PDB file of C-alpha atoms in Angstrom:
ATOM      1  CA  MET A   1      21.719  36.965  -3.112  1.00 39.00           C
ATOM      2  CA  VAL A   2      18.583  34.859  -2.575  1.00 42.00           C
ATOM      3  CA  THR A   3      15.196  35.692  -4.097  1.00 44.00           C
ATOM      4  CA  ARG A   4      11.979  33.712  -4.398  1.00 46.00           C
ATOM      5  CA  GLY A   5      10.308  32.624  -7.625  1.00 47.00           C
ATOM      6  CA  GLU A   6       6.583  32.722  -8.330  1.00 49.00           C
ATOM      7  CA  ARG A   7       5.952  29.470  -6.408  1.00 53.00           C
ATOM      8  CA  GLY A   8       8.065  30.478  -3.446  1.00 51.00           C
ATOM      9  CA  VAL A   9      11.104  28.514  -4.540  1.00 53.00           C
ATOM     10  CA  GLU A  10      14.452  29.972  -3.517  1.00 54.00           C
ATOM     11  CA  VAL A  11      16.498  31.236  -6.466  1.00 52.00           C
ATOM     12  CA  ARG A  12      20.150  31.980  -5.853  1.00 54.00           C
ATOM     13  CA  LYS A  13      21.647  34.542  -8.195  1.00 56.00           C
ATOM     14  CA  ASN A  14      25.300  34.812  -9.154  1.00 56.00           C
ATOM     15  CA  GLU A  15      25.914  31.338  -7.815  1.00 72.00           C
ATOM     16  CA  ARG A  16      27.046  28.424  -9.974  1.00 87.00           C
ATOM     17  CA  PHE A  17      24.874  25.348  -9.666  1.00 88.00           C
ATOM     18  CA  SER A  18      26.683  22.042  -9.312  1.00 93.00           C
ATOM     19  CA  LEU A  19      24.492  19.088 -10.246  1.00 93.00           C
ATOM     20  CA  ALA A  20      26.990  16.646  -8.766  1.00 94.00           C
ATOM     21  CA  SER A  21      26.979  18.488  -5.430  1.00 96.00           C
ATOM     22  CA  TYR A  22      23.192  18.708  -5.423  1.00 96.00           C
ATOM     23  CA  LEU A  23      22.774  14.985  -6.117  1.00 96.00           C
ATOM     24  CA  GLU A  24      25.273  14.062  -3.426  1.00 97.00           C
ATOM     25  CA  GLU A  25      23.630  16.373  -0.875  1.00 97.00           C
ATOM     26  CA  LYS A  26      20.203  14.873  -1.534  1.00 98.00           C
ATOM     27  CA  ARG A  27      21.577  11.325  -1.682  1.00 98.00           C
ATOM     28  CA  LEU A  28      22.959  11.655   1.830  1.00 98.00           C
ATOM     29  CA  ILE A  29      19.588  12.933   3.065  1.00 98.00           C
ATOM     30  CA  VAL A  30      17.844   9.963   1.459  1.00 98.00           C
ATOM     31  CA  GLU A  31      20.372   7.467   2.852  1.00 98.00           C
ATOM     32  CA  SER A  32      19.822   8.762   6.379  1.00 98.00           C
ATOM     33  CA  ALA A  33      16.044   8.745   5.988  1.00 98.00           C
ATOM     34  CA  LEU A  34      16.031   5.183   4.627  1.00 98.00           C
ATOM     35  CA  ASP A  35      18.205   3.953   7.478  1.00 98.00           C
ATOM     36  CA  SER A  36      15.850   5.388  10.093  1.00 98.00           C
ATOM     37  CA  SER A  37      12.701   4.346   8.224  1.00 98.00           C
ATOM     38  CA  LEU A  38      13.208   0.617   8.709  1.00 97.00           C
ATOM     39  CA  VAL A  39      14.481  -0.686  12.044  1.00 94.00           C
ATOM     40  CA  ILE A  40      15.054  -4.315  12.965  1.00 95.00           C
ATOM     41  CA  GLY A  41      11.880  -5.941  14.287  1.00 95.00           C
ATOM     42  CA  ASN A  42      10.653  -9.470  14.876  1.00 96.00           C
ATOM     43  CA  PRO A  43      11.331 -11.804  13.139  1.00 97.00           C
ATOM     44  CA  ALA A  44      14.748 -10.237  12.748  1.00 98.00           C
ATOM     45  CA  LYS A  45      15.707 -12.196   9.634  1.00 98.00           C
ATOM     46  CA  ILE A  46      13.114 -10.611   7.365  1.00 98.00           C
ATOM     47  CA  TYR A  47      14.027  -7.101   8.520  1.00 98.00           C
ATOM     48  CA  GLU A  48      17.713  -7.863   7.987  1.00 99.00           C
ATOM     49  CA  ALA A  49      16.952  -9.050   4.457  1.00 99.00           C
ATOM     50  CA  MET A  50      14.873  -5.943   3.726  1.00 99.00           C
ATOM     51  CA  ARG A  51      17.569  -3.624   5.076  1.00 99.00           C
ATOM     52  CA  TYR A  52      20.327  -5.530   3.257  1.00 98.00           C
ATOM     53  CA  SER A  53      18.983  -4.531  -0.144  1.00 98.00           C
ATOM     54  CA  LEU A  54      17.380  -1.213   0.822  1.00 98.00           C
ATOM     55  CA  LEU A  55      20.657   0.124   2.230  1.00 98.00           C
ATOM     56  CA  ALA A  56      22.943  -1.396  -0.414  1.00 96.00           C
ATOM     57  CA  GLY A  57      23.714   1.980  -1.967  1.00 92.00           C
ATOM     58  CA  GLY A  58      22.918   3.246  -5.436  1.00 92.00           C
ATOM     59  CA  LYS A  59      22.268   6.627  -6.998  1.00 94.00           C
ATOM     60  CA  ARG A  60      18.886   7.096  -5.234  1.00 98.00           C
ATOM     61  CA  LEU A  61      17.688   8.850  -8.382  1.00 96.00           C
ATOM     62  CA  ARG A  62      13.981   8.168  -7.842  1.00 97.00           C
ATOM     63  CA  PRO A  63      13.731   9.649  -4.344  1.00 98.00           C
ATOM     64  CA  ILE A  64      15.914  12.582  -5.375  1.00 98.00           C
ATOM     65  CA  LEU A  65      13.607  13.347  -8.306  1.00 98.00           C
ATOM     66  CA  CYS A  66      10.655  13.305  -5.910  1.00 98.00           C
ATOM     67  CA  LEU A  67      12.346  15.703  -3.495  1.00 99.00           C
ATOM     68  CA  ALA A  68      13.531  18.018  -6.266  1.00 98.00           C
ATOM     69  CA  THR A  69      10.119  18.250  -7.908  1.00 98.00           C
ATOM     70  CA  CYS A  70       8.348  18.911  -4.621  1.00 98.00           C
ATOM     71  CA  GLU A  71      10.724  21.776  -3.833  1.00 98.00           C
ATOM     72  CA  LEU A  72      10.483  23.078  -7.407  1.00 97.00           C
ATOM     73  CA  MET A  73       6.704  23.287  -7.072  1.00 98.00           C
ATOM     74  CA  GLY A  74       6.903  25.192  -3.788  1.00 98.00           C
ATOM     75  CA  GLY A  75       6.746  22.315  -1.315  1.00 98.00           C
ATOM     76  CA  SER A  76       9.277  21.306   1.307  1.00 98.00           C
ATOM     77  CA  LEU A  77      11.697  18.437   1.584  1.00 97.00           C
ATOM     78  CA  GLU A  78       9.895  17.220   4.710  1.00 97.00           C
ATOM     79  CA  MET A  79       6.611  16.919   2.826  1.00 98.00           C
ATOM     80  CA  ALA A  80       8.148  14.623   0.228  1.00 99.00           C
ATOM     81  CA  LEU A  81      10.667  12.586   2.233  1.00 99.00           C
ATOM     82  CA  PRO A  82       8.292   9.728   3.232  1.00 99.00           C
ATOM     83  CA  THR A  83       7.205   9.278  -0.386  1.00 99.00           C
ATOM     84  CA  ALA A  84      10.830   9.493  -1.513  1.00 99.00           C
ATOM     85  CA  CYS A  85      11.688   6.635   0.848  1.00 99.00           C
ATOM     86  CA  ALA A  86       8.670   4.653  -0.346  1.00 99.00           C
ATOM     87  CA  LEU A  87       9.770   5.020  -3.960  1.00 99.00           C
ATOM     88  CA  GLU A  88      13.164   3.554  -3.095  1.00 98.00           C
ATOM     89  CA  MET A  89      11.486   0.717  -1.178  1.00 99.00           C
ATOM     90  CA  ILE A  90       9.406  -0.122  -4.250  1.00 98.00           C
ATOM     91  CA  HIS A  91      12.432   0.140  -6.528  1.00 97.00           C
ATOM     92  CA  THR A  92      14.419  -2.129  -4.200  1.00 98.00           C
ATOM     93  CA  MET A  93      11.582  -4.659  -4.190  1.00 98.00           C
ATOM     94  CA  SER A  94      11.684  -4.725  -7.990  1.00 96.00           C
ATOM     95  CA  LEU A  95      15.442  -5.345  -7.947  1.00 96.00           C
ATOM     96  CA  ILE A  96      15.184  -8.172  -5.403  1.00 98.00           C
ATOM     97  CA  HIS A  97      12.488  -9.912  -7.431  1.00 97.00           C
ATOM     98  CA  ASP A  98      14.176  -9.145 -10.770  1.00 93.00           C
ATOM     99  CA  ASP A  99      17.358 -10.886  -9.602  1.00 96.00           C
ATOM    100  CA  LEU A 100      15.588 -14.137  -8.638  1.00 96.00           C
ATOM    101  CA  PRO A 101      16.369 -17.338 -10.593  1.00 96.00           C
ATOM    102  CA  ALA A 102      12.812 -17.333 -11.976  1.00 93.00           C
ATOM    103  CA  MET A 103      13.406 -13.862 -13.449  1.00 91.00           C
ATOM    104  CA  ASP A 104      16.884 -12.623 -14.463  1.00 88.00           C
ATOM    105  CA  ASN A 105      18.840 -15.014 -12.232  1.00 91.00           C
ATOM    106  CA  ASP A 106      21.571 -12.566 -11.235  1.00 92.00           C
ATOM    107  CA  ASP A 107      24.226 -13.058  -8.565  1.00 94.00           C
ATOM    108  CA  TYR A 108      25.270  -9.442  -7.971  1.00 93.00           C
ATOM    109  CA  ARG A 109      23.537  -6.109  -7.509  1.00 92.00           C
ATOM    110  CA  ARG A 110      25.228  -2.808  -6.638  1.00 89.00           C
ATOM    111  CA  GLY A 111      28.506  -4.666  -6.171  1.00 89.00           C
ATOM    112  CA  LYS A 112      27.097  -7.049  -3.556  1.00 94.00           C
ATOM    113  CA  LEU A 113      25.613 -10.524  -3.645  1.00 97.00           C
ATOM    114  CA  THR A 114      21.934 -10.403  -4.524  1.00 98.00           C
ATOM    115  CA  ASN A 115      19.386 -10.885  -1.777  1.00 98.00           C
ATOM    116  CA  HIS A 116      18.526 -14.482  -2.614  1.00 99.00           C
ATOM    117  CA  LYS A 117      22.215 -15.419  -2.671  1.00 98.00           C
ATOM    118  CA  VAL A 118      22.534 -14.232   0.934  1.00 98.00           C
ATOM    119  CA  PHE A 119      19.163 -15.102   2.460  1.00 98.00           C
ATOM    120  CA  GLY A 120      17.745 -17.719   0.088  1.00 98.00           C
ATOM    121  CA  GLU A 121      14.994 -17.442  -2.499  1.00 98.00           C
ATOM    122  CA  ASP A 122      12.166 -17.802   0.003  1.00 98.00           C
ATOM    123  CA  ILE A 123      13.306 -14.955   2.250  1.00 98.00           C
ATOM    124  CA  ALA A 124      14.213 -12.790  -0.762  1.00 99.00           C
ATOM    125  CA  ILE A 125      10.672 -13.066  -2.120  1.00 98.00           C
ATOM    126  CA  LEU A 126       9.253 -12.171   1.281  1.00 99.00           C
ATOM    127  CA  ALA A 127      11.729  -9.297   1.704  1.00 99.00           C
ATOM    128  CA  GLY A 128      10.501  -7.802  -1.556  1.00 98.00           C
ATOM    129  CA  ASP A 129       6.888  -8.302  -0.494  1.00 98.00           C
ATOM    130  CA  GLY A 130       7.630  -6.689   2.857  1.00 99.00           C
ATOM    131  CA  LEU A 131       9.218  -3.629   1.270  1.00 99.00           C
ATOM    132  CA  LEU A 132       6.312  -3.192  -1.130  1.00 98.00           C
ATOM    133  CA  ALA A 133       3.700  -3.332   1.624  1.00 98.00           C
ATOM    134  CA  TYR A 134       5.721  -1.091   3.932  1.00 98.00           C
ATOM    135  CA  ALA A 135       6.121   1.539   1.210  1.00 99.00           C
ATOM    136  CA  PHE A 136       2.379   2.231   1.197  1.00 99.00           C
ATOM    137  CA  GLU A 137       2.174   2.154   4.991  1.00 98.00           C
ATOM    138  CA  TYR A 138       5.063   4.604   5.240  1.00 99.00           C
ATOM    139  CA  VAL A 139       3.476   7.176   2.935  1.00 99.00           C
ATOM    140  CA  ALA A 140       0.121   6.891   4.708  1.00 98.00           C
ATOM    141  CA  THR A 141       1.460   7.198   8.255  1.00 98.00           C
ATOM    142  CA  GLN A 142       4.524   9.417   7.960  1.00 98.00           C
ATOM    143  CA  THR A 143       3.553  12.183   5.516  1.00 98.00           C
ATOM    144  CA  ARG A 144       3.059  15.508   7.303  1.00 97.00           C
ATOM    145  CA  ASN A 145       1.614  18.909   6.348  1.00 97.00           C
ATOM    146  CA  VAL A 146       0.046  17.606   3.132  1.00 98.00           C
ATOM    147  CA  PRO A 147      -3.740  17.571   2.524  1.00 98.00           C
ATOM    148  CA  PRO A 148      -5.140  14.009   2.749  1.00 98.00           C
ATOM    149  CA  VAL A 149      -6.500  14.137  -0.814  1.00 98.00           C
ATOM    150  CA  GLN A 150      -2.974  14.693  -2.142  1.00 98.00           C
ATOM    151  CA  ILE A 151      -1.581  11.838  -0.047  1.00 98.00           C
ATOM    152  CA  LEU A 152      -4.328   9.569  -1.396  1.00 98.00           C
ATOM    153  CA  GLU A 153      -3.472  10.567  -4.956  1.00 98.00           C
ATOM    154  CA  VAL A 154       0.174   9.662  -4.386  1.00 99.00           C
ATOM    155  CA  ILE A 155      -0.799   6.285  -2.913  1.00 99.00           C
ATOM    156  CA  ALA A 156      -3.094   5.601  -5.885  1.00 98.00           C
ATOM    157  CA  ARG A 157      -0.334   6.521  -8.337  1.00 98.00           C
ATOM    158  CA  LEU A 158       2.113   4.236  -6.561  1.00 98.00           C
ATOM    159  CA  GLY A 159      -0.394   1.391  -6.769  1.00 97.00           C
ATOM    160  CA  ARG A 160      -0.949   1.847 -10.503  1.00 96.00           C
ATOM    161  CA  THR A 161       2.765   2.161 -11.122  1.00 96.00           C
ATOM    162  CA  VAL A 162       3.727  -1.099  -9.467  1.00 96.00           C
ATOM    163  CA  GLY A 163       0.747  -3.194 -10.621  1.00 94.00           C
ATOM    164  CA  ALA A 164      -0.285  -5.033 -13.776  1.00 92.00           C
ATOM    165  CA  ALA A 165      -0.733  -1.725 -15.613  1.00 89.00           C
ATOM    166  CA  GLY A 166       2.835  -0.730 -14.738  1.00 91.00           C
ATOM    167  CA  LEU A 167       5.935  -2.476 -13.471  1.00 92.00           C
ATOM    168  CA  VAL A 168       4.416  -5.971 -13.233  1.00 93.00           C
ATOM    169  CA  GLY A 169       2.938  -5.762 -16.728  1.00 91.00           C
ATOM    170  CA  GLY A 170       6.238  -4.568 -18.158  1.00 88.00           C
ATOM    171  CA  GLN A 171       8.088  -7.424 -16.487  1.00 87.00           C
ATOM    172  CA  VAL A 172       5.639 -10.001 -17.877  1.00 90.00           C
ATOM    173  CA  LEU A 173       6.086  -8.738 -21.427  1.00 88.00           C
ATOM    174  CA  ASP A 174       9.853  -8.573 -20.905  1.00 84.00           C
ATOM    175  CA  LEU A 175       9.920 -12.256 -19.940  1.00 85.00           C
ATOM    176  CA  GLU A 176       7.651 -13.230 -22.828  1.00 87.00           C
ATOM    177  CA  SER A 177       9.877 -11.369 -25.304  1.00 82.00           C
ATOM    178  CA  GLU A 178      13.087 -13.226 -24.434  1.00 79.00           C
ATOM    179  CA  GLY A 179      14.545 -15.089 -27.403  1.00 79.00           C
ATOM    180  CA  LYS A 180      12.118 -13.571 -29.907  1.00 79.00           C
ATOM    181  CA  PRO A 181      13.962 -11.780 -32.742  1.00 77.00           C
ATOM    182  CA  ASP A 182      10.884 -10.063 -34.188  1.00 80.00           C
ATOM    183  CA  ILE A 183       9.980  -7.784 -31.270  1.00 79.00           C
ATOM    184  CA  SER A 184       8.682  -4.458 -32.574  1.00 84.00           C
ATOM    185  CA  ALA A 185       9.798  -1.022 -31.459  1.00 82.00           C
ATOM    186  CA  GLU A 186       6.297  -0.467 -30.047  1.00 85.00           C
ATOM    187  CA  THR A 187       6.496  -3.603 -27.900  1.00 84.00           C
ATOM    188  CA  LEU A 188       9.965  -2.707 -26.674  1.00 83.00           C
ATOM    189  CA  GLY A 189       8.791   0.799 -25.878  1.00 81.00           C
ATOM    190  CA  PHE A 190       5.888  -0.582 -23.852  1.00 84.00           C
ATOM    191  CA  ILE A 191       8.188  -2.901 -21.897  1.00 83.00           C
ATOM    192  CA  HIS A 192      10.526  -0.130 -20.884  1.00 82.00           C
ATOM    193  CA  THR A 193       7.825   2.491 -20.370  1.00 85.00           C
ATOM    194  CA  GLN A 194       6.117   0.222 -17.867  1.00 86.00           C
ATOM    195  CA  LYS A 195       9.064  -1.614 -16.325  1.00 81.00           C
ATOM    196  CA  THR A 196      11.459   1.323 -15.944  1.00 83.00           C
ATOM    197  CA  GLY A 197       9.775   4.544 -16.980  1.00 89.00           C
ATOM    198  CA  ALA A 198       6.618   4.220 -14.897  1.00 93.00           C
ATOM    199  CA  LEU A 199       8.382   4.447 -11.539  1.00 95.00           C
ATOM    200  CA  LEU A 200      10.581   7.318 -12.716  1.00 95.00           C
ATOM    201  CA  GLU A 201       7.494   9.187 -13.901  1.00 96.00           C
ATOM    202  CA  THR A 202       5.723   8.582 -10.599  1.00 97.00           C
ATOM    203  CA  SER A 203       8.813   9.770  -8.728  1.00 98.00           C
ATOM    204  CA  VAL A 204       8.662  13.121 -10.495  1.00 98.00           C
ATOM    205  CA  VAL A 205       4.879  13.490 -10.459  1.00 98.00           C
ATOM    206  CA  SER A 206       4.469  12.484  -6.800  1.00 98.00           C
ATOM    207  CA  GLY A 207       6.671  15.346  -5.651  1.00 98.00           C
ATOM    208  CA  ALA A 208       4.544  17.782  -7.615  1.00 98.00           C
ATOM    209  CA  VAL A 209       1.282  16.304  -6.283  1.00 99.00           C
ATOM    210  CA  LEU A 210       2.496  16.596  -2.691  1.00 99.00           C
ATOM    211  CA  ALA A 211       3.369  20.246  -3.283  1.00 98.00           C
ATOM    212  CA  GLY A 212      -0.100  20.965  -4.667  1.00 98.00           C
ATOM    213  CA  ALA A 213       1.023  21.676  -8.234  1.00 98.00           C
ATOM    214  CA  LYS A 214      -1.537  22.495 -10.925  1.00 97.00           C
ATOM    215  CA  ALA A 215      -2.684  19.758 -13.311  1.00 97.00           C
ATOM    216  CA  GLU A 216      -1.040  21.456 -16.299  1.00 97.00           C
ATOM    217  CA  ASP A 217       2.318  21.555 -14.515  1.00 98.00           C
ATOM    218  CA  ILE A 218       1.977  17.910 -13.483  1.00 98.00           C
ATOM    219  CA  ALA A 219       1.297  16.939 -17.110  1.00 97.00           C
ATOM    220  CA  LYS A 220       4.437  18.739 -18.279  1.00 97.00           C
ATOM    221  CA  LEU A 221       6.525  17.108 -15.561  1.00 97.00           C
ATOM    222  CA  ALA A 222       5.129  13.697 -16.501  1.00 96.00           C
ATOM    223  CA  ARG A 223       6.274  14.183 -20.093  1.00 94.00           C
ATOM    224  CA  TYR A 224       9.706  15.269 -18.886  1.00 94.00           C
ATOM    225  CA  ALA A 225       9.945  12.156 -16.705  1.00 94.00           C
ATOM    226  CA  GLN A 226       8.902   9.869 -19.566  1.00 91.00           C
ATOM    227  CA  ASN A 227      11.832  11.160 -21.602  1.00 89.00           C
ATOM    228  CA  ILE A 228      14.179  10.598 -18.654  1.00 89.00           C
ATOM    229  CA  GLY A 229      12.922   7.029 -18.402  1.00 86.00           C
ATOM    230  CA  LEU A 230      13.546   6.330 -22.084  1.00 85.00           C
ATOM    231  CA  ALA A 231      17.039   7.840 -21.991  1.00 86.00           C
ATOM    232  CA  PHE A 232      17.827   5.922 -18.803  1.00 84.00           C
ATOM    233  CA  GLN A 233      16.804   2.602 -20.367  1.00 82.00           C
ATOM    234  CA  ILE A 234      18.733   3.141 -23.611  1.00 84.00           C
ATOM    235  CA  ILE A 235      21.884   3.926 -21.637  1.00 86.00           C
ATOM    236  CA  ASP A 236      21.299   0.910 -19.379  1.00 80.00           C
ATOM    237  CA  ASP A 237      20.927  -1.363 -22.413  1.00 80.00           C
ATOM    238  CA  VAL A 238      24.146  -0.047 -23.948  1.00 85.00           C
ATOM    239  CA  LEU A 239      26.098  -0.351 -20.689  1.00 83.00           C
ATOM    240  CA  ASP A 240      25.085  -4.004 -20.363  1.00 78.00           C
ATOM    241  CA  ILE A 241      27.127  -4.594 -23.528  1.00 83.00           C
ATOM    242  CA  THR A 242      29.984  -2.131 -23.087  1.00 81.00           C
ATOM    243  CA  ALA A 243      30.652  -1.914 -19.323  1.00 71.00           C
ATOM    244  CA  THR A 244      32.401  -4.339 -16.991  1.00 76.00           C
ATOM    245  CA  LYS A 245      30.987  -6.110 -13.954  1.00 72.00           C
ATOM    246  CA  GLU A 246      32.997  -3.768 -11.719  1.00 75.00           C
ATOM    247  CA  GLU A 247      31.589  -0.683 -13.442  1.00 71.00           C
ATOM    248  CA  LEU A 248      28.009  -1.968 -13.363  1.00 72.00           C
ATOM    249  CA  GLY A 249      28.037  -3.506  -9.894  1.00 74.00           C
ATOM    250  CA  LYS A 250      26.276  -6.521 -11.418  1.00 71.00           C
ATOM    251  CA  THR A 251      26.973  -9.206 -13.997  1.00 73.00           C
ATOM    252  CA  ALA A 252      27.656  -7.697 -17.424  1.00 69.00           C
ATOM    253  CA  GLY A 253      26.184  -9.094 -20.633  1.00 70.00           C
ATOM    254  CA  LYS A 254      23.123 -10.634 -18.984  1.00 71.00           C
ATOM    255  CA  ASP A 255      20.684  -9.116 -21.492  1.00 70.00           C
ATOM    256  CA  LEU A 256      22.605 -10.554 -24.434  1.00 70.00           C
ATOM    257  CA  GLN A 257      22.949 -13.934 -22.760  1.00 72.00           C
ATOM    258  CA  ALA A 258      19.218 -14.119 -22.011  1.00 66.00           C
ATOM    259  CA  GLN A 259      18.355 -12.803 -25.502  1.00 73.00           C
ATOM    260  CA  LYS A 260      16.323 -10.004 -23.987  1.00 72.00           C
ATOM    261  CA  ALA A 261      14.563  -7.374 -26.052  1.00 72.00           C
ATOM    262  CA  THR A 262      16.760  -4.266 -25.820  1.00 77.00           C
ATOM    263  CA  TYR A 263      17.378  -1.166 -27.882  1.00 75.00           C
ATOM    264  CA  PRO A 264      20.819  -2.380 -29.070  1.00 78.00           C
ATOM    265  CA  SER A 265      19.313  -5.730 -30.135  1.00 74.00           C
ATOM    266  CA  LEU A 266      16.601  -3.890 -32.079  1.00 73.00           C
ATOM    267  CA  TRP A 267      18.615  -1.055 -33.583  1.00 76.00           C
ATOM    268  CA  GLY A 268      22.226  -2.186 -33.248  1.00 67.00           C
TER     269      GLY A 268
END
């Protein structure tokens, strides 16, 4: 039996919900959308580098959160799909740049050689830049059936999230904190709130904005997303110590080796 909630969202009664099935269903939708969002152009090499990392797999958690929140707030998957793709483009950019020798200097990501190991540092930097720029273009040109003011709000949120007040600022403080044993819990919280949590929060909030959710609902969803971001980072910090390279899809123990500020290093 299918009924509709107060915001028009389908509610299925007497049917067990499988989170794993839901995530896999949405992941496949995102994978297909990402593949069609970025075709090979000229010069081919930069597009190949962009696609190499964008289509390298992963959980696609950020775009899925965007899609789920949009549908939860009464919107459609089609309304949110361009923004969902843009979020993954931005996330991929951050991974490409994070792996560079000047940053974390990693050789593997998602079980594959990192972008700069395949295409060189110069092309990897440009591939990240290309994905970042294209993310904004994609939201602006491909979003359908959403009022322009809501699209503009999403674009503004994406800009704040990735800039000096968000991801970039968190990365700077992360680099400056390496090798310092006296990092406070407040500083560590800021690093991870900006570097990891900000994009997760924007993923959740953007879906709600596109659906036309009320400000009070958006505020509640933002708080929910902040908690997801914190939990995600704590688990990531622990896995860097306890998991293998094969389990992580990247080099294990890099945080410890670089003497990064992490929750295990602060709390044990």
